């Protein structure tokens, strides 16, 4: 049973638009079983959501993405979880990861301008109890996000002419 779940996860990770019927056909199973397995994985929080990768640079909605390295003081009995929860509850935060290495957490945020991102860091993140330091890096261009190529180079379709 676990291998079917894993196969379903691989399929929808690459294309969340697949229908239960599509998945059932590809697996050679009936739709009812596939639907049941997907529902189980949603209830178990194996499947946490269905997201769309958008190239915002091709829209008129200006956005700035920043990666912020955060050093924190873990709390007794709760480790990093309590401060992580406080951070990920901010609307600006799109992703949050506990890290190994020179800092403790990586926070990805989005704002309309660099100034808006800087104000989030200065007014909300840095003053938070338990945050020891931050280092902000702005994303200049996205090439691949969530396993999906965002910007692909156009192939040169000119015909080669030999003289």
mmCIF file of C-alpha atoms in Angstrom:
data_model
loop_
_atom_site.group_PDB
_atom_site.id
_atom_site.type_symbol
_atom_site.label_atom_id
_atom_site.label_comp_id
_atom_site.label_asym_id
_atom_site.label_seq_id
_atom_site.Cartn_x
_atom_site.Cartn_y
_atom_site.Cartn_z
ATOM 1 C CA UNK A 1 0.000 0.000 0.000
ATOM 2 C CA UNK A 2 2.830 2.405 0.830
ATOM 3 C CA UNK A 3 4.333 2.155 -2.654
ATOM 4 C CA UNK A 4 0.989 3.231 -4.201
ATOM 5 C CA UNK A 5 0.918 6.243 -1.908
ATOM 6 C CA UNK A 6 4.482 7.105 -2.857
ATOM 7 C CA UNK A 7 3.639 6.782 -6.555
ATOM 8 C CA UNK A 8 0.625 9.070 -6.121
ATOM 9 C CA UNK A 9 2.788 11.617 -4.293
ATOM 10 C CA UNK A 10 5.349 11.600 -7.102
ATOM 11 C CA UNK A 11 2.618 12.084 -9.690
ATOM 12 C CA UNK A 12 0.893 15.008 -7.990
ATOM 13 C CA UNK A 13 4.171 16.629 -7.013
ATOM 14 C CA UNK A 14 4.968 16.978 -10.707
ATOM 15 C CA UNK A 15 1.415 17.904 -11.718
ATOM 16 C CA UNK A 16 -1.159 18.794 -9.071
ATOM 17 C CA UNK A 17 -3.750 19.204 -11.822
ATOM 18 C CA UNK A 18 -3.972 15.429 -12.321
ATOM 19 C CA UNK A 19 -7.460 14.172 -11.597
ATOM 20 C CA UNK A 20 -8.210 11.094 -9.511
ATOM 21 C CA UNK A 21 -9.285 9.450 -12.760
ATOM 22 C CA UNK A 22 -5.928 10.281 -14.427
ATOM 23 C CA UNK A 23 -3.992 8.866 -11.473
ATOM 24 C CA UNK A 24 -6.129 5.726 -11.351
ATOM 25 C CA UNK A 25 -5.535 5.071 -15.055
ATOM 26 C CA UNK A 26 -1.769 5.577 -14.704
ATOM 27 C CA UNK A 27 -1.621 3.262 -11.682
ATOM 28 C CA UNK A 28 -4.030 0.705 -13.106
ATOM 29 C CA UNK A 29 -6.317 1.090 -10.061
ATOM 30 C CA UNK A 30 -9.916 2.132 -9.602
ATOM 31 C CA UNK A 31 -10.777 5.750 -8.839
ATOM 32 C CA UNK A 32 -12.361 4.926 -5.490
ATOM 33 C CA UNK A 33 -9.133 3.408 -4.124
ATOM 34 C CA UNK A 34 -7.003 6.317 -5.383
ATOM 35 C CA UNK A 35 -9.451 8.828 -3.898
ATOM 36 C CA UNK A 36 -9.340 6.988 -0.560
ATOM 37 C CA UNK A 37 -5.522 6.966 -0.515
ATOM 38 C CA UNK A 38 -5.333 10.699 -1.305
ATOM 39 C CA UNK A 39 -7.882 11.499 1.422
ATOM 40 C CA UNK A 40 -5.874 9.426 3.935
ATOM 41 C CA UNK A 41 -2.673 11.285 3.031
ATOM 42 C CA UNK A 42 -4.439 14.654 3.421
ATOM 43 C CA UNK A 43 -5.790 13.647 6.849
ATOM 44 C CA UNK A 44 -2.339 12.398 7.928
ATOM 45 C CA UNK A 45 -0.853 15.713 6.717
ATOM 46 C CA UNK A 46 1.403 13.917 4.276
ATOM 47 C CA UNK A 47 -0.242 16.067 1.602
ATOM 48 C CA UNK A 48 -0.221 19.543 3.161
ATOM 49 C CA UNK A 49 -1.561 21.582 0.254
ATOM 50 C CA UNK A 50 -1.662 22.070 -3.480
ATOM 51 C CA UNK A 51 0.369 25.007 -4.771
ATOM 52 C CA UNK A 52 0.900 26.592 -8.145
ATOM 53 C CA UNK A 53 4.319 27.855 -9.246
ATOM 54 C CA UNK A 54 3.872 31.337 -10.725
ATOM 55 C CA UNK A 55 6.438 33.435 -12.548
ATOM 56 C CA UNK A 56 5.448 36.779 -11.024
ATOM 57 C CA UNK A 57 8.011 38.568 -13.217
ATOM 58 C CA UNK A 58 5.646 38.036 -16.161
ATOM 59 C CA UNK A 59 2.737 39.747 -14.404
ATOM 60 C CA UNK A 60 2.090 43.337 -13.413
ATOM 61 C CA UNK A 61 2.138 42.329 -9.725
ATOM 62 C CA UNK A 62 5.530 43.509 -8.477
ATOM 63 C CA UNK A 63 7.058 41.317 -5.769
ATOM 64 C CA UNK A 64 10.358 41.059 -3.969
ATOM 65 C CA UNK A 65 11.491 37.764 -2.446
ATOM 66 C CA UNK A 66 14.073 37.607 0.305
ATOM 67 C CA UNK A 67 15.871 34.766 2.064
ATOM 68 C CA UNK A 68 16.646 35.617 5.661
ATOM 69 C CA UNK A 69 19.154 33.675 7.727
ATOM 70 C CA UNK A 70 18.059 33.760 11.369
ATOM 71 C CA UNK A 71 19.970 32.806 14.497
ATOM 72 C CA UNK A 72 17.678 32.070 17.422
ATOM 73 C CA UNK A 73 17.860 31.036 21.050
ATOM 74 C CA UNK A 74 15.969 27.728 21.376
ATOM 75 C CA UNK A 75 13.482 27.649 24.246
ATOM 76 C CA UNK A 76 13.774 25.154 27.062
ATOM 77 C CA UNK A 77 11.501 22.161 26.535
ATOM 78 C CA UNK A 78 10.320 23.389 23.122
ATOM 79 C CA UNK A 79 13.498 23.825 21.119
ATOM 80 C CA UNK A 80 12.897 25.808 17.950
ATOM 81 C CA UNK A 81 9.220 24.960 17.483
ATOM 82 C CA UNK A 82 7.664 27.862 19.428
ATOM 83 C CA UNK A 83 9.697 30.565 17.702
ATOM 84 C CA UNK A 84 9.185 28.862 14.326
ATOM 85 C CA UNK A 85 5.424 29.002 14.876
ATOM 86 C CA UNK A 86 5.577 32.705 15.693
ATOM 87 C CA UNK A 87 7.588 33.359 12.537
ATOM 88 C CA UNK A 88 5.551 31.258 10.089
ATOM 89 C CA UNK A 89 2.298 32.855 11.210
ATOM 90 C CA UNK A 90 3.276 36.139 9.555
ATOM 91 C CA UNK A 91 1.528 36.579 6.200
ATOM 92 C CA UNK A 92 4.781 37.719 4.548
ATOM 93 C CA UNK A 93 6.495 34.388 5.315
ATOM 94 C CA UNK A 94 6.198 31.947 2.411
ATOM 95 C CA UNK A 95 8.591 29.245 3.689
ATOM 96 C CA UNK A 96 10.490 28.486 6.887
ATOM 97 C CA UNK A 97 13.145 25.832 7.446
ATOM 98 C CA UNK A 98 15.198 24.686 10.438
ATOM 99 C CA UNK A 99 18.813 24.465 9.264
ATOM 100 C CA UNK A 100 22.135 22.999 10.251
ATOM 101 C CA UNK A 101 25.296 25.062 9.952
ATOM 102 C CA UNK A 102 26.040 28.703 10.691
ATOM 103 C CA UNK A 103 22.461 29.801 11.378
ATOM 104 C CA UNK A 104 19.299 28.149 12.690
ATOM 105 C CA UNK A 105 16.468 29.045 10.336
ATOM 106 C CA UNK A 106 15.925 30.132 6.765
ATOM 107 C CA UNK A 107 12.892 32.333 6.257
ATOM 108 C CA UNK A 108 11.587 33.183 2.783
ATOM 109 C CA UNK A 109 9.356 36.235 2.631
ATOM 110 C CA UNK A 110 7.637 38.243 -0.076
ATOM 111 C CA UNK A 111 6.908 41.942 -0.149
ATOM 112 C CA UNK A 112 6.022 44.575 -2.708
ATOM 113 C CA UNK A 113 9.338 46.434 -2.322
ATOM 114 C CA UNK A 114 12.760 45.981 -0.750
ATOM 115 C CA UNK A 115 11.761 48.634 1.767
ATOM 116 C CA UNK A 116 8.704 46.599 2.780
ATOM 117 C CA UNK A 117 10.904 43.529 3.297
ATOM 118 C CA UNK A 118 13.413 45.569 5.292
ATOM 119 C CA UNK A 119 10.610 46.926 7.493
ATOM 120 C CA UNK A 120 9.336 43.395 8.138
ATOM 121 C CA UNK A 121 12.802 42.363 9.295
ATOM 122 C CA UNK A 122 13.361 45.501 11.373
ATOM 123 C CA UNK A 123 9.904 45.768 12.970
ATOM 124 C CA UNK A 124 8.675 42.188 13.253
ATOM 125 C CA UNK A 125 11.430 39.596 12.920
ATOM 126 C CA UNK A 126 14.553 41.072 14.530
ATOM 127 C CA UNK A 127 12.866 42.377 17.713
ATOM 128 C CA UNK A 128 11.144 39.036 18.357
ATOM 129 C CA UNK A 129 12.092 37.374 21.655
ATOM 130 C CA UNK A 130 14.607 34.645 20.951
ATOM 131 C CA UNK A 131 15.908 36.081 17.665
ATOM 132 C CA UNK A 132 19.625 36.742 18.076
ATOM 133 C CA UNK A 133 20.488 37.969 14.565
ATOM 134 C CA UNK A 134 19.318 38.103 10.963
ATOM 135 C CA UNK A 135 20.991 38.352 7.570
ATOM 136 C CA UNK A 136 18.813 39.260 4.590
ATOM 137 C CA UNK A 137 19.498 38.244 0.992
ATOM 138 C CA UNK A 138 17.298 39.425 -1.881
ATOM 139 C CA UNK A 139 16.400 37.033 -4.694
ATOM 140 C CA UNK A 140 17.375 38.646 -7.997
ATOM 141 C CA UNK A 141 15.973 36.039 -10.368
ATOM 142 C CA UNK A 142 14.253 32.678 -9.997
ATOM 143 C CA UNK A 143 15.290 29.915 -12.355
ATOM 144 C CA UNK A 144 13.602 26.976 -10.644
ATOM 145 C CA UNK A 145 11.094 26.831 -7.820
ATOM 146 C CA UNK A 146 9.495 23.813 -6.137
ATOM 147 C CA UNK A 147 11.025 21.537 -8.768
ATOM 148 C CA UNK A 148 9.621 23.562 -11.665
ATOM 149 C CA UNK A 149 11.696 25.590 -14.132
ATOM 150 C CA UNK A 150 10.450 29.162 -13.933
ATOM 151 C CA UNK A 151 12.464 30.717 -16.718
ATOM 152 C CA UNK A 152 13.630 28.577 -19.598
ATOM 153 C CA UNK A 153 16.045 29.738 -22.237
ATOM 154 C CA UNK A 154 14.468 30.060 -25.630
ATOM 155 C CA UNK A 155 16.003 27.788 -28.211
ATOM 156 C CA UNK A 156 17.675 29.458 -31.144
ATOM 157 C CA UNK A 157 15.483 28.400 -34.030
ATOM 158 C CA UNK A 158 17.479 30.139 -36.719
ATOM 159 C CA UNK A 159 18.502 27.887 -39.545
ATOM 160 C CA UNK A 160 22.215 27.303 -40.014
ATOM 161 C CA UNK A 161 23.306 28.398 -43.494
ATOM 162 C CA UNK A 162 26.559 27.064 -44.892
ATOM 163 C CA UNK A 163 28.312 29.176 -47.501
#
